[in-house]
Amino acid sequence: MSLFYAVCKECGYSFKNKYPGIYFCPNCNKEKNFLKLELFDGAKPSKIHEKE
């Protein structure tokens, strides 16, 4: 499972599950460019559920 965030390029404010683009940033108090930050849990579901 992965989570992704749109993070403000200037101050680091983030929105969960939003795509990168231009959004209003409440910390900067103006529209800013938001970049994508994606986080993974590092596990593959098929390996978790395999039985030996």
PDB file of N, CA and C in Angstrom:
ATOM      1  N   MET A   1       0.848  -1.182   0.000  1.00  0.00           N
ATOM      2  CA  MET A   1       0.000   0.000   0.000  1.00  0.00           C
ATOM      3  C   MET A   1       0.885   1.233   0.000  1.00  0.00           C
ATOM      4  N   SER A   2       0.515   2.198  -0.780  1.00  0.00           N
ATOM      5  CA  SER A   2       1.297   3.425  -0.796  1.00  0.00           C
ATOM      6  C   SER A   2       0.390   4.611  -0.504  1.00  0.00           C
ATOM      7  N   LEU A   3       0.963   5.584   0.103  1.00  0.00           N
ATOM      8  CA  LEU A   3       0.277   6.846   0.357  1.00  0.00           C
ATOM      9  C   LEU A   3       0.964   7.906  -0.471  1.00  0.00           C
ATOM     10  N   PHE A   4       0.205   8.876  -0.937  1.00  0.00           N
ATOM     11  CA  PHE A   4       0.848   9.967  -1.641  1.00  0.00           C
ATOM     12  C   PHE A   4       0.295  11.294  -1.157  1.00  0.00           C
ATOM     13  N   TYR A   5       1.149  12.271  -1.173  1.00  0.00           N
ATOM     14  CA  TYR A   5       0.833  13.599  -0.680  1.00  0.00           C
ATOM     15  C   TYR A   5       1.240  14.629  -1.717  1.00  0.00           C
ATOM     16  N   ALA A   6       0.560  15.763  -1.709  1.00  0.00           N
ATOM     17  CA  ALA A   6       0.997  16.932  -2.456  1.00  0.00           C
ATOM     18  C   ALA A   6       1.616  17.867  -1.420  1.00  0.00           C
ATOM     19  N   VAL A   7       2.892  18.192  -1.605  1.00  0.00           N
ATOM     20  CA  VAL A   7       3.644  18.961  -0.617  1.00  0.00           C
ATOM     21  C   VAL A   7       4.050  20.302  -1.209  1.00  0.00           C
ATOM     22  N   CYS A   8       3.815  21.386  -0.455  1.00  0.00           N
ATOM     23  CA  CYS A   8       4.183  22.727  -0.894  1.00  0.00           C
ATOM     24  C   CYS A   8       5.699  22.818  -1.061  1.00  0.00           C
ATOM     25  N   LYS A   9       6.135  23.323  -2.201  1.00  0.00           N
ATOM     26  CA  LYS A   9       7.561  23.430  -2.509  1.00  0.00           C
ATOM     27  C   LYS A   9       8.272  24.404  -1.574  1.00  0.00           C
ATOM     28  N   GLU A  10       7.570  25.421  -1.085  1.00  0.00           N
ATOM     29  CA  GLU A  10       8.187  26.454  -0.244  1.00  0.00           C
ATOM     30  C   GLU A  10       8.218  26.098   1.240  1.00  0.00           C
ATOM     31  N   CYS A  11       7.073  25.707   1.813  1.00  0.00           N
ATOM     32  CA  CYS A  11       7.001  25.558   3.277  1.00  0.00           C
ATOM     33  C   CYS A  11       6.837  24.116   3.758  1.00  0.00           C
ATOM     34  N   GLY A  12       6.442  23.189   2.878  1.00  0.00           N
ATOM     35  CA  GLY A  12       6.290  21.796   3.279  1.00  0.00           C
ATOM     36  C   GLY A  12       4.889  21.399   3.711  1.00  0.00           C
ATOM     37  N   TYR A  13       3.926  22.316   3.647  1.00  0.00           N
ATOM     38  CA  TYR A  13       2.537  21.973   3.980  1.00  0.00           C
ATOM     39  C   TYR A  13       2.055  20.901   3.010  1.00  0.00           C
ATOM     40  N   SER A  14       1.274  19.918   3.504  1.00  0.00           N
ATOM     41  CA  SER A  14       0.873  18.822   2.623  1.00  0.00           C
ATOM     42  C   SER A  14      -0.618  18.516   2.696  1.00  0.00           C
ATOM     43  N   PHE A  15      -1.115  17.987   1.577  1.00  0.00           N
ATOM     44  CA  PHE A  15      -2.469  17.462   1.465  1.00  0.00           C
ATOM     45  C   PHE A  15      -2.342  15.973   1.201  1.00  0.00           C
ATOM     46  N   LYS A  16      -3.104  15.151   1.922  1.00  0.00           N
ATOM     47  CA  LYS A  16      -3.062  13.705   1.720  1.00  0.00           C
ATOM     48  C   LYS A  16      -3.910  13.322   0.511  1.00  0.00           C
ATOM     49  N   ASN A  17      -3.385  12.405  -0.290  1.00  0.00           N
ATOM     50  CA  ASN A  17      -4.069  11.848  -1.465  1.00  0.00           C
ATOM     51  C   ASN A  17      -4.510  12.911  -2.469  1.00  0.00           C
ATOM     52  N   LYS A  18      -3.648  13.886  -2.718  1.00  0.00           N
ATOM     53  CA  LYS A  18      -3.889  14.874  -3.775  1.00  0.00           C
ATOM     54  C   LYS A  18      -2.762  14.772  -4.782  1.00  0.00           C
ATOM     55  N   TYR A  19      -3.066  15.083  -6.003  1.00  0.00           N
ATOM     56  CA  TYR A  19      -2.066  15.035  -7.062  1.00  0.00           C
ATOM     57  C   TYR A  19      -1.264  16.331  -7.085  1.00  0.00           C
ATOM     58  N   PRO A  20      -0.026  16.285  -7.601  1.00  0.00           N
ATOM     59  CA  PRO A  20       0.767  17.506  -7.676  1.00  0.00           C
ATOM     60  C   PRO A  20       0.100  18.531  -8.587  1.00  0.00           C
ATOM     61  N   GLY A  21       0.344  19.788  -8.299  1.00  0.00           N
ATOM     62  CA  GLY A  21      -0.242  20.867  -9.081  1.00  0.00           C
ATOM     63  C   GLY A  21      -0.180  22.165  -8.311  1.00  0.00           C
ATOM     64  N   ILE A  22      -1.002  23.097  -8.694  1.00  0.00           N
ATOM     65  CA  ILE A  22      -1.039  24.398  -8.025  1.00  0.00           C
ATOM     66  C   ILE A  22      -2.279  24.451  -7.144  1.00  0.00           C
ATOM     67  N   TYR A  23      -2.045  24.637  -5.834  1.00  0.00           N
ATOM     68  CA  TYR A  23      -3.116  24.715  -4.841  1.00  0.00           C
ATOM     69  C   TYR A  23      -2.888  25.924  -3.953  1.00  0.00           C
ATOM     70  N   PHE A  24      -3.947  26.345  -3.242  1.00  0.00           N
ATOM     71  CA  PHE A  24      -3.803  27.413  -2.259  1.00  0.00           C
ATOM     72  C   PHE A  24      -3.149  26.834  -1.011  1.00  0.00           C
ATOM     73  N   CYS A  25      -2.048  27.435  -0.583  1.00  0.00           N
ATOM     74  CA  CYS A  25      -1.335  26.988   0.613  1.00  0.00           C
ATOM     75  C   CYS A  25      -1.708  27.892   1.779  1.00  0.00           C
ATOM     76  N   PRO A  26      -2.310  27.338   2.844  1.00  0.00           N
ATOM     77  CA  PRO A  26      -2.698  28.164   3.988  1.00  0.00           C
ATOM     78  C   PRO A  26      -1.502  28.732   4.760  1.00  0.00           C
ATOM     79  N   ASN A  27      -0.348  28.055   4.733  1.00  0.00           N
ATOM     80  CA  ASN A  27       0.834  28.579   5.424  1.00  0.00           C
ATOM     81  C   ASN A  27       1.445  29.764   4.686  1.00  0.00           C
ATOM     82  N   CYS A  28       1.535  29.667   3.368  1.00  0.00           N
ATOM     83  CA  CYS A  28       2.104  30.752   2.555  1.00  0.00           C
ATOM     84  C   CYS A  28       1.059  31.828   2.251  1.00  0.00           C
ATOM     85  N   ASN A  29      -0.209  31.492   2.418  1.00  0.00           N
ATOM     86  CA  ASN A  29      -1.344  32.384   2.168  1.00  0.00           C
ATOM     87  C   ASN A  29      -1.431  32.830   0.706  1.00  0.00           C
ATOM     88  N   LYS A  30      -1.040  31.934  -0.213  1.00  0.00           N
ATOM     89  CA  LYS A  30      -1.180  32.184  -1.646  1.00  0.00           C
ATOM     90  C   LYS A  30      -1.077  30.869  -2.406  1.00  0.00           C
ATOM     91  N   GLU A  31      -1.378  30.899  -3.693  1.00  0.00           N
ATOM     92  CA  GLU A  31      -1.295  29.698  -4.506  1.00  0.00           C
ATOM     93  C   GLU A  31       0.162  29.353  -4.766  1.00  0.00           C
ATOM     94  N   LYS A  32       0.488  28.070  -4.550  1.00  0.00           N
ATOM     95  CA  LYS A  32       1.869  27.609  -4.699  1.00  0.00           C
ATOM     96  C   LYS A  32       1.899  26.298  -5.468  1.00  0.00           C
ATOM     97  N   ASN A  33       3.071  25.966  -5.965  1.00  0.00           N
ATOM     98  CA  ASN A  33       3.279  24.695  -6.649  1.00  0.00           C
ATOM     99  C   ASN A  33       3.465  23.589  -5.613  1.00  0.00           C
ATOM    100  N   PHE A  34       2.673  22.532  -5.717  1.00  0.00           N
ATOM    101  CA  PHE A  34       2.776  21.390  -4.817  1.00  0.00           C
ATOM    102  C   PHE A  34       3.389  20.221  -5.576  1.00  0.00           C
ATOM    103  N   LEU A  35       4.366  19.573  -4.954  1.00  0.00           N
ATOM    104  CA  LEU A  35       5.056  18.438  -5.545  1.00  0.00           C
ATOM    105  C   LEU A  35       4.519  17.136  -4.969  1.00  0.00           C
ATOM    106  N   LYS A  36       4.782  16.026  -5.643  1.00  0.00           N
ATOM    107  CA  LYS A  36       4.293  14.720  -5.199  1.00  0.00           C
ATOM    108  C   LYS A  36       5.313  14.059  -4.276  1.00  0.00           C
ATOM    109  N   LEU A  37       4.826  13.546  -3.145  1.00  0.00           N
ATOM    110  CA  LEU A  37       5.620  12.733  -2.227  1.00  0.00           C
ATOM    111  C   LEU A  37       4.877  11.424  -2.054  1.00  0.00           C
ATOM    112  N   GLU A  38       5.536  10.316  -2.382  1.00  0.00           N
ATOM    113  CA  GLU A  38       4.877   9.008  -2.303  1.00  0.00           C
ATOM    114  C   GLU A  38       5.612   8.135  -1.298  1.00  0.00           C
ATOM    115  N   LEU A  39       4.847   7.493  -0.406  1.00  0.00           N
ATOM    116  CA  LEU A  39       5.411   6.641   0.635  1.00  0.00           C
ATOM    117  C   LEU A  39       4.942   5.208   0.436  1.00  0.00           C
ATOM    118  N   PHE A  40       5.847   4.264   0.609  1.00  0.00           N
ATOM    119  CA  PHE A  40       5.530   2.845   0.463  1.00  0.00           C
ATOM    120  C   PHE A  40       5.774   2.141   1.783  1.00  0.00           C
ATOM    121  N   ASP A  41       5.063   1.033   2.012  1.00  0.00           N
ATOM    122  CA  ASP A  41       5.311   0.250   3.225  1.00  0.00           C
ATOM    123  C   ASP A  41       6.442  -0.756   3.013  1.00  0.00           C
ATOM    124  N   GLY A  42       6.880  -0.932   1.778  1.00  0.00           N
ATOM    125  CA  GLY A  42       8.030  -1.775   1.492  1.00  0.00           C
ATOM    126  C   GLY A  42       7.738  -3.260   1.365  1.00  0.00           C
ATOM    127  N   ALA A  43       6.527  -3.693   1.635  1.00  0.00           N
ATOM    128  CA  ALA A  43       6.188  -5.112   1.557  1.00  0.00           C
ATOM    129  C   ALA A  43       5.373  -5.389   0.301  1.00  0.00           C
ATOM    130  N   LYS A  44       5.560  -6.564  -0.227  1.00  0.00           N
ATOM    131  CA  LYS A  44       4.765  -6.980  -1.377  1.00  0.00           C
ATOM    132  C   LYS A  44       3.643  -7.886  -0.865  1.00  0.00           C
ATOM    133  N   PRO A  45       2.401  -7.596  -1.176  1.00  0.00           N
ATOM    134  CA  PRO A  45       1.280  -8.388  -0.661  1.00  0.00           C
ATOM    135  C   PRO A  45       1.402  -9.882  -0.944  1.00  0.00           C
ATOM    136  N   SER A  46       1.929 -10.261  -2.106  1.00  0.00           N
ATOM    137  CA  SER A  46       2.032 -11.687  -2.426  1.00  0.00           C
ATOM    138  C   SER A  46       2.983 -12.406  -1.473  1.00  0.00           C
ATOM    139  N   LYS A  47       4.042 -11.768  -1.035  1.00  0.00           N
ATOM    140  CA  LYS A  47       4.990 -12.397  -0.117  1.00  0.00           C
ATOM    141  C   LYS A  47       4.448 -12.445   1.307  1.00  0.00           C
ATOM    142  N   ILE A  48       3.621 -11.516   1.689  1.00  0.00           N
ATOM    143  CA  ILE A  48       3.052 -11.504   3.036  1.00  0.00           C
ATOM    144  C   ILE A  48       2.112 -12.690   3.221  1.00  0.00           C
ATOM    145  N   HIS A  49       1.311 -12.991   2.202  1.00  0.00           N
ATOM    146  CA  HIS A  49       0.274 -14.008   2.326  1.00  0.00           C
ATOM    147  C   HIS A  49       0.716 -15.404   1.892  1.00  0.00           C
ATOM    148  N   GLU A  50       1.965 -15.555   1.464  1.00  0.00           N
ATOM    149  CA  GLU A  50       2.443 -16.881   1.062  1.00  0.00           C
ATOM    150  C   GLU A  50       2.659 -17.764   2.276  1.00  0.00           C
ATOM    151  N   LYS A  51       2.295 -19.034   2.147  1.00  0.00           N
ATOM    152  CA  LYS A  51       2.537 -20.013   3.216  1.00  0.00           C
ATOM    153  C   LYS A  51       3.621 -20.970   2.747  1.00  0.00           C
ATOM    154  N   GLU A  52       4.495 -21.355   3.663  1.00  0.00           N
ATOM    155  CA  GLU A  52       5.573 -22.277   3.289  1.00  0.00           C
ATOM    156  C   GLU A  52       5.294 -23.661   3.797  1.00  0.00           C
TER     157      GLU A  52
END
